[in-house]
Tab-separated table of C-alpha atoms in Angstrom:
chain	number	residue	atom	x	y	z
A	1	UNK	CA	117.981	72.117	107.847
A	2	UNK	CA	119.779	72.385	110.881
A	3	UNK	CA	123.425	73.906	110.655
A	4	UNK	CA	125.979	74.182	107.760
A	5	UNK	CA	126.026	71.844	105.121
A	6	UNK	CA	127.845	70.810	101.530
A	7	UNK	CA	126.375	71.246	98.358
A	8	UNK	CA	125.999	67.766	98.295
A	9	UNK	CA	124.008	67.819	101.018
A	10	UNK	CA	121.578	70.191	100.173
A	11	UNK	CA	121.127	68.823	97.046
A	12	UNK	CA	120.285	65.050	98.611
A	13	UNK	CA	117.793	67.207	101.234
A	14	UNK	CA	115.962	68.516	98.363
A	15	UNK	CA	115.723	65.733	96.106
A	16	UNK	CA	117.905	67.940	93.263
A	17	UNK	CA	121.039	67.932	91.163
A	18	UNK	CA	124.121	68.734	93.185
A	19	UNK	CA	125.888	70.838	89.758
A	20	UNK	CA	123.058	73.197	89.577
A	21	UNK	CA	122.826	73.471	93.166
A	22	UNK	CA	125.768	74.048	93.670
A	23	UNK	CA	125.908	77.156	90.613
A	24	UNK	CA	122.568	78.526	92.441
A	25	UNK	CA	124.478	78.179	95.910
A	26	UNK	CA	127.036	80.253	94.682
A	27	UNK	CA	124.573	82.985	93.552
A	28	UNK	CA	122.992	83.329	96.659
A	29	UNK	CA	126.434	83.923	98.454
A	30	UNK	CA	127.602	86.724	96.123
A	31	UNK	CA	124.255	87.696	97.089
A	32	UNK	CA	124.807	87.662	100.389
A	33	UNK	CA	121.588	85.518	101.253
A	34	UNK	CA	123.652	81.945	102.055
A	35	UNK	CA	127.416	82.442	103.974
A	36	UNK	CA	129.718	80.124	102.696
A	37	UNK	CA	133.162	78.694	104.612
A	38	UNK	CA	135.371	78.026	102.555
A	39	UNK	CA	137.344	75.587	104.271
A	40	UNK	CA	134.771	73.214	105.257
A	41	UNK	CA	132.703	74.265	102.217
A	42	UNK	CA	129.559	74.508	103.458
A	43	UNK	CA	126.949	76.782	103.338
A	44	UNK	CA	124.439	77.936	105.412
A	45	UNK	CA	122.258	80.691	106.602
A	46	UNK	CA	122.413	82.802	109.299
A	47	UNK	CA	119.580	83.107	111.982
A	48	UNK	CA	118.778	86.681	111.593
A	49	UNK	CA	118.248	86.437	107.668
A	50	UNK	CA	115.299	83.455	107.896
A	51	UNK	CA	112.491	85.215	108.609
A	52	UNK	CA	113.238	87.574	105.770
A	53	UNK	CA	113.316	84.461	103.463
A	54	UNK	CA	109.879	82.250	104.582
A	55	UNK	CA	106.899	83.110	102.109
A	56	UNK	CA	104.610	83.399	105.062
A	57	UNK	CA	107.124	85.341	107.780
A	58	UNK	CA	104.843	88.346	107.624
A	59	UNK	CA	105.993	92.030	107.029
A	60	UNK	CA	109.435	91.774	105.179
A	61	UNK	CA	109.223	88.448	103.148
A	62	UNK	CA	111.442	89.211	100.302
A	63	UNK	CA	110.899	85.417	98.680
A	64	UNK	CA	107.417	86.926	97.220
A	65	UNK	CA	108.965	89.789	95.533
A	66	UNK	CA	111.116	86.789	93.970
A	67	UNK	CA	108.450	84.749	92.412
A	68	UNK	CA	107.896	88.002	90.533
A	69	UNK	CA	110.480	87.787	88.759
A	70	UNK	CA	109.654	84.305	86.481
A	71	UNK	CA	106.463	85.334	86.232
A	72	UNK	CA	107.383	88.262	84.401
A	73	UNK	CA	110.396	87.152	82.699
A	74	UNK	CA	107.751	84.584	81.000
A	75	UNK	CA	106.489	87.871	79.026
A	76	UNK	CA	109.592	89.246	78.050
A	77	UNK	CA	109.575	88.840	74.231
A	78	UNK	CA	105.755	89.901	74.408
A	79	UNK	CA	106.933	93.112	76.235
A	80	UNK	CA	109.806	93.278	73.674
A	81	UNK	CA	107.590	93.713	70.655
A	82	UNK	CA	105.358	96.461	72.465
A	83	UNK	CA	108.253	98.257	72.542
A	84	UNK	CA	107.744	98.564	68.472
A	85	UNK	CA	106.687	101.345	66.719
A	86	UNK	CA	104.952	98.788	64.582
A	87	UNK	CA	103.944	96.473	67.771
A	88	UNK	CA	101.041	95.783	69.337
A	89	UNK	CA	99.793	98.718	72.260
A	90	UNK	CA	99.796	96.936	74.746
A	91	UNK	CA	99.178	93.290	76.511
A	92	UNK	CA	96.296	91.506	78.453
A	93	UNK	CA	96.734	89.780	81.782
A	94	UNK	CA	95.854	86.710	80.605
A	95	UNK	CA	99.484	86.404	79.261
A	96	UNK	CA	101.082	86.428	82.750
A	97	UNK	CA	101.188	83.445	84.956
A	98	UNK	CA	98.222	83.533	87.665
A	99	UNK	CA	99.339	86.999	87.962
A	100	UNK	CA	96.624	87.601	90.089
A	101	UNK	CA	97.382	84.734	92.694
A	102	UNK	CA	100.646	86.418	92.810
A	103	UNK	CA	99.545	89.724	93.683
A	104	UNK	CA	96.798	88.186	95.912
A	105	UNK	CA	99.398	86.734	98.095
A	106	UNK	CA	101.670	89.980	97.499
A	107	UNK	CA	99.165	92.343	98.855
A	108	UNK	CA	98.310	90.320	101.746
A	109	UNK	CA	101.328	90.844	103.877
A	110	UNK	CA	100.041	94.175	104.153
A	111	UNK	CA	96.548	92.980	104.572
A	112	UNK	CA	97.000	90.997	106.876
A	113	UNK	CA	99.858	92.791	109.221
A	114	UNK	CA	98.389	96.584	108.632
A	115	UNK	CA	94.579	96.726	107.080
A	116	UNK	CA	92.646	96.352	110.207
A	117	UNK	CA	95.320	96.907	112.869
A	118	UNK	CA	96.521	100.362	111.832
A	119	UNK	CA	95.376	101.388	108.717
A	120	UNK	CA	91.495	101.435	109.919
A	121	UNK	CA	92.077	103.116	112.906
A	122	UNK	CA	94.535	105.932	111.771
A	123	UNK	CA	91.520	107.024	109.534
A	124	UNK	CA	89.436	108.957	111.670
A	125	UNK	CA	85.727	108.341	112.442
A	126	UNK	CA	86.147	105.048	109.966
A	127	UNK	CA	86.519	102.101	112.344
A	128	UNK	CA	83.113	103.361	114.529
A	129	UNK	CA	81.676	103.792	111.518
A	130	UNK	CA	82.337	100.192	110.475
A	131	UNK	CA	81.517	98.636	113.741
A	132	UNK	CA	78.335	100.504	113.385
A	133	UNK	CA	77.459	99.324	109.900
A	134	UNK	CA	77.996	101.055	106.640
A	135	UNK	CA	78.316	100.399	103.105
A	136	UNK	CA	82.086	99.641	101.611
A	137	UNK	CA	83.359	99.217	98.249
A	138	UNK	CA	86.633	97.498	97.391
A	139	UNK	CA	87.376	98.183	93.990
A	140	UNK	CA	89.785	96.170	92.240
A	141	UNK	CA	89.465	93.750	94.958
A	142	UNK	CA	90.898	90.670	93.297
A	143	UNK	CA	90.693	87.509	94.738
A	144	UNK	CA	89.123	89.365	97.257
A	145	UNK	CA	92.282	89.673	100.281
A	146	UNK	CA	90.555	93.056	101.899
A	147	UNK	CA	87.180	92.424	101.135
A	148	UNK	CA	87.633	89.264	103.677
A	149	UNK	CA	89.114	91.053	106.180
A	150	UNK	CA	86.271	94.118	106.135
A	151	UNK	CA	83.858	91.535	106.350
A	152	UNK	CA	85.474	89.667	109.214
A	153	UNK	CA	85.689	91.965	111.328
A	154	UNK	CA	82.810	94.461	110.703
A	155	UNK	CA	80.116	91.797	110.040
A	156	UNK	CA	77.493	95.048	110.542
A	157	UNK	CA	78.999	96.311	107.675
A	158	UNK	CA	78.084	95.364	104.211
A	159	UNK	CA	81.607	94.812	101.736
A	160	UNK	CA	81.100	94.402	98.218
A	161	UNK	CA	83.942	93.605	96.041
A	162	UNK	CA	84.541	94.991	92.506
A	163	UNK	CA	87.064	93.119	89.962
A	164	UNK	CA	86.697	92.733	85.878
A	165	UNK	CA	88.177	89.481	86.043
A	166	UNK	CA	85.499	86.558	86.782
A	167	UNK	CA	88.572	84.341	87.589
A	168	UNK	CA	88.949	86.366	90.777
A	169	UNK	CA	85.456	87.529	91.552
A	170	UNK	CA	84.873	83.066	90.897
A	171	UNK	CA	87.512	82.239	93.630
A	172	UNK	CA	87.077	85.809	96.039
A	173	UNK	CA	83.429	84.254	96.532
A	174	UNK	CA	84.503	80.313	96.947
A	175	UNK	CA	86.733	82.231	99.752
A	176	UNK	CA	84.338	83.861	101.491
A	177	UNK	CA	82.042	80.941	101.548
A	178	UNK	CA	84.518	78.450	103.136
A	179	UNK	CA	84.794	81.257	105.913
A	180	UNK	CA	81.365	81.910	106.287
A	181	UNK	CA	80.876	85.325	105.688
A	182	UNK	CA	77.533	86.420	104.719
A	183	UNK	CA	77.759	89.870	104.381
A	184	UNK	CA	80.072	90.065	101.314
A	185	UNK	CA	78.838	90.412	97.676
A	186	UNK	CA	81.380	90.179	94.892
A	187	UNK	CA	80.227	91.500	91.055
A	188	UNK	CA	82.519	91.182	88.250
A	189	UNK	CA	82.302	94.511	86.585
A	190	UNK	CA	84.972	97.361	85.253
A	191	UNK	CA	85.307	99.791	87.535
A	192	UNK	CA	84.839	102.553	84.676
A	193	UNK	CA	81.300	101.677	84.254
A	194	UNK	CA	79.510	100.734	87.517
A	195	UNK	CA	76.294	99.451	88.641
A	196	UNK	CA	73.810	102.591	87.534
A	197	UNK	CA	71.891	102.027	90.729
A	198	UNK	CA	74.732	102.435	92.697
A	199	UNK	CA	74.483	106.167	93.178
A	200	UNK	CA	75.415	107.892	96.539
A	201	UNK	CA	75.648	104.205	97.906
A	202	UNK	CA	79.172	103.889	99.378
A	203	UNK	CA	80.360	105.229	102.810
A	204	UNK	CA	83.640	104.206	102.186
A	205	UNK	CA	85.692	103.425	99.242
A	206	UNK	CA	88.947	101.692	99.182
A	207	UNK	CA	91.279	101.173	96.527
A	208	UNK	CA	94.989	98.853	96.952
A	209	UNK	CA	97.397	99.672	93.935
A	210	UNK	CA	94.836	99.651	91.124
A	211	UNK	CA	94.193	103.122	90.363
A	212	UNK	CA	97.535	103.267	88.291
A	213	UNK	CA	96.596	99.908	86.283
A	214	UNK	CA	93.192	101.088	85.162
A	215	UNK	CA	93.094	102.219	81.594
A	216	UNK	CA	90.471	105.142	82.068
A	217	UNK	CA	91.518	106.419	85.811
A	218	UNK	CA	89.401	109.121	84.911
A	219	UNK	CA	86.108	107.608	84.113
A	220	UNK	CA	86.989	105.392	87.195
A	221	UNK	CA	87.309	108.444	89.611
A	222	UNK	CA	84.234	109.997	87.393
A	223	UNK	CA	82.480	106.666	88.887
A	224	UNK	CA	83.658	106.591	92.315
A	225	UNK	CA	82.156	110.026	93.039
A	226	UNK	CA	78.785	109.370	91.552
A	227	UNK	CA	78.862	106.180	93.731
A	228	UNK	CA	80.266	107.640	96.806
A	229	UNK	CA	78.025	109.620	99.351
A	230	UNK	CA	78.057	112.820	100.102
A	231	UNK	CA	79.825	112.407	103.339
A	232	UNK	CA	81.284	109.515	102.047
A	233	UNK	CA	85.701	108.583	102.730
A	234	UNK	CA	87.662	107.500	99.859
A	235	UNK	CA	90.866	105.913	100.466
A	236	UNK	CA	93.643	105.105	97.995
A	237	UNK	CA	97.173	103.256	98.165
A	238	UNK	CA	99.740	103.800	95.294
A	239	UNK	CA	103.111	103.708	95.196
A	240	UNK	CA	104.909	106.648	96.860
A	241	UNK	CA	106.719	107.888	94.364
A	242	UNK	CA	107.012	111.521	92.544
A	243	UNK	CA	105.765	112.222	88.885
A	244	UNK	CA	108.777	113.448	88.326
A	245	UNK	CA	111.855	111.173	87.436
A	246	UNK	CA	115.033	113.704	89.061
A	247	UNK	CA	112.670	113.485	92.144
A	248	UNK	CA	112.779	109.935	92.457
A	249	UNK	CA	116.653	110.071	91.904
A	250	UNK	CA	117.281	109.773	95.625
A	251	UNK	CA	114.674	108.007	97.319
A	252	UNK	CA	114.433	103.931	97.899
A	253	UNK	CA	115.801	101.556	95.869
A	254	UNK	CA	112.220	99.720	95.821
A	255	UNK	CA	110.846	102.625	93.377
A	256	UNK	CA	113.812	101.122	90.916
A	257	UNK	CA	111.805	98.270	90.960
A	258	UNK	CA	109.027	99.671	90.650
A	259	UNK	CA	109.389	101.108	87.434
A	260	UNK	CA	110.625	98.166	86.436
A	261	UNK	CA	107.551	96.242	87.411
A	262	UNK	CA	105.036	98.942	85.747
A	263	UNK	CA	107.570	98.364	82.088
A	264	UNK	CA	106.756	95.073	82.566
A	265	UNK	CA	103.226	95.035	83.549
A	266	UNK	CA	101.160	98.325	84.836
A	267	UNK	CA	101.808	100.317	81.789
A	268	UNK	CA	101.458	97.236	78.765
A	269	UNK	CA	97.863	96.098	80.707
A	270	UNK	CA	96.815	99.678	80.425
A	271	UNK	CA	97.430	100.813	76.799
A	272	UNK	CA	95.953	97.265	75.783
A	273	UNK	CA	92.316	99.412	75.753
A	274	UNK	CA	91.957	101.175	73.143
A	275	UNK	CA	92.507	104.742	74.279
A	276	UNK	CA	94.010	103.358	77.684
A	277	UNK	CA	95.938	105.741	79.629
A	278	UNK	CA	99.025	103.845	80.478
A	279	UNK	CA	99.852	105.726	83.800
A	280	UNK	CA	102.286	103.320	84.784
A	281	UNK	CA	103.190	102.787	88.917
A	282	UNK	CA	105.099	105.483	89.250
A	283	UNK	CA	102.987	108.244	87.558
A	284	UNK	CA	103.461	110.185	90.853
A	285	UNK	CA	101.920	111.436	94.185
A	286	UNK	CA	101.498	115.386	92.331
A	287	UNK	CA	99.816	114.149	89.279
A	288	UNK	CA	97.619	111.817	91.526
A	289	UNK	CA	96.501	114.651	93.436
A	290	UNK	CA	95.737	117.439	90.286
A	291	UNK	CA	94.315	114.129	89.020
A	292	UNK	CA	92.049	113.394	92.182
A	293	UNK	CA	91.109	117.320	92.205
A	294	UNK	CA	89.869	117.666	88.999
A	295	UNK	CA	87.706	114.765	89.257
A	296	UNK	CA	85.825	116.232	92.439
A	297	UNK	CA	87.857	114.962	95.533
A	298	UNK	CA	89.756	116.847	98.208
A	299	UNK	CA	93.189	114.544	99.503
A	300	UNK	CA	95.417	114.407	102.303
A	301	UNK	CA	98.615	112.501	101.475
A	302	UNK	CA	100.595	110.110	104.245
A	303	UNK	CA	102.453	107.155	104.040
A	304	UNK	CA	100.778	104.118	104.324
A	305	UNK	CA	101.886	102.217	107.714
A	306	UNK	CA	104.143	99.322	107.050
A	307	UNK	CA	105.063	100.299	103.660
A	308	UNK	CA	106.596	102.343	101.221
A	309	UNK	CA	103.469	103.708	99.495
A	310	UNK	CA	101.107	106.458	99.763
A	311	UNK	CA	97.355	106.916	101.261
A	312	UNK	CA	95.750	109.695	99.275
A	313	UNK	CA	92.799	109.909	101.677
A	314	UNK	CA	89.893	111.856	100.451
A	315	UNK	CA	86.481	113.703	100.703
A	316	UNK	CA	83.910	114.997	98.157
A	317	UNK	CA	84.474	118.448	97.263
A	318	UNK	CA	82.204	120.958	98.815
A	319	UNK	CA	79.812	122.748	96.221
């Protein structure tokens, strides 16, 4: 749409209803998002804010974060009643939308802007180790955005991907057969109980904001140790937030939302096992790490590059 236009306008360009477009127009400008002039009234959007706004404009596309929103407004009253004394614990995915097509496409802006141009390389020994071939486990990999990528571009290395949903395992492997990757294996398994001839198998083990979602972190970290070698590298990105609420107080607005996205999903998905843990995705960098130590790991905390979360990087304990 080139240059300002009415509300008319826009409304004949999209093939919609000029009243509501007009209401919605006039959300966006309180928002800020569209300018409006008010003597020609017309509306448009200025250059600087577009890539910001295109699905696919790469590191800071805020329209993704939006499509959250319906999808989790369509569980509201489910949400409401967990909230009961008397109400159920907690609530499956299945309820949500293609939740996990949403967070597929979520996840990889940073998959596809940071995982193999920074993120690999800032972890030392790890990229020559995957040029040279290893073993790599991507647990929780969904529809499988990092488990593509590993394979890509290490195709000495062998990726398997690890997800309890056969939805995503089904359409991770369609993926990786349209691209022709052979050296990619996808099981649909919980995490909390893994392949029993999987011990000491995994060089490298890499986790994107599940760890907080799981309803036994601790039998999952239990897990991840018996699997990992002795030498093995772990790697882990959650949210970079405190455990503690007055420390949060001060820090990004985005850790507002993401409380508000762990009420409405993380923590409901977690307490519907039966004795799930509900840690929510803000349970905190200093619970993560007692958590990660008494389960047999060594970290070192740093932010993640290109976001606003936290890589708990990590080594076996020496005995």
């Amino acid at each position: 749409m080139d240059g300002p236009k009415t509300s008319q306008e826009i409304a004949d360009l999209a093939g919609l209803k000029e009243r509501y477009v007009r209401e919605w127009l006039g959300a966006m400008a309180m928002g800020r998002i569209v300018d409006f002039n008010g003597d020609q009234e017309t509306y448009h959007i200025p250059e600087h804010r577009i890539p910001a706004l295109k699905p696919k404009s790469g590191k800071n596309a805020m329209t993704l974060y939006a499509k959250g929103v319906p999808m989790l407004s369509s569980v509201y009253k489910d949400i409401a009643e967990c909230f009961k004394k008397d109400g159920p614990g907690g609530m499956a995915y299945s309820k949500y939308s293609d939740f996990h097509g949403f967070m597929a496409v979520l996840s990889s802006r940073w998959f596809d802007n940071y995982l193999i141009q920074d993120f690999v390389p800032g972890i030392p020994t790890l990229k020559e180790k995957l040029d040279s071939g290893i073993q790599v486990l991507d647990v929780g990999c969904g529809e499988g955005g990092a488990s593509h990528l590993f394979a890509q571009n290490y195709p000495n290395s062998q990726i398997y991907g690890l997800d309890f949903q056969q939805h995503c395992i089904t359409k991770a492997t369609e993926l990786a057969a349209n691209k022709g990757l052979e050296n990619i294996h996808f099981v649909c398994q919980e995490a909390s109980g893994m392949d029993p001839t999987w011990d000491s198998k995994f060089d490298y083990i890499f986790m994107h904001e599940i760890l907080h979602d799981s309803a036994y972190p601790d039998k999952l970290l239990d897990e991840t140790y018996r699997v990992m070698k002795a030498d093995g590298i772990l790697s882990i990105i959650d949210t970079g937030a405190h455990s503690k609420l007055e420390d949060n107080l001060n820090l990004s607005p985005t850790i507002g939302i993401a409380y508000v996205c762990s009420m409405m999903n993380c923590v409901p998905v977690s307490l519907n096992f039966e004795g799930g843990m509900g840690l929510g995705a803000v349970w905190g960098k200093e619970r993560a790490v007692e958590m990660l130590s008494d389960h047999g790991f060594d970290c070192k905390v740093s932010k993640s590059p290109g976001a606003k979360f936290c890589h708990f990087l990590c080594k076996k304990k020496a005995k």
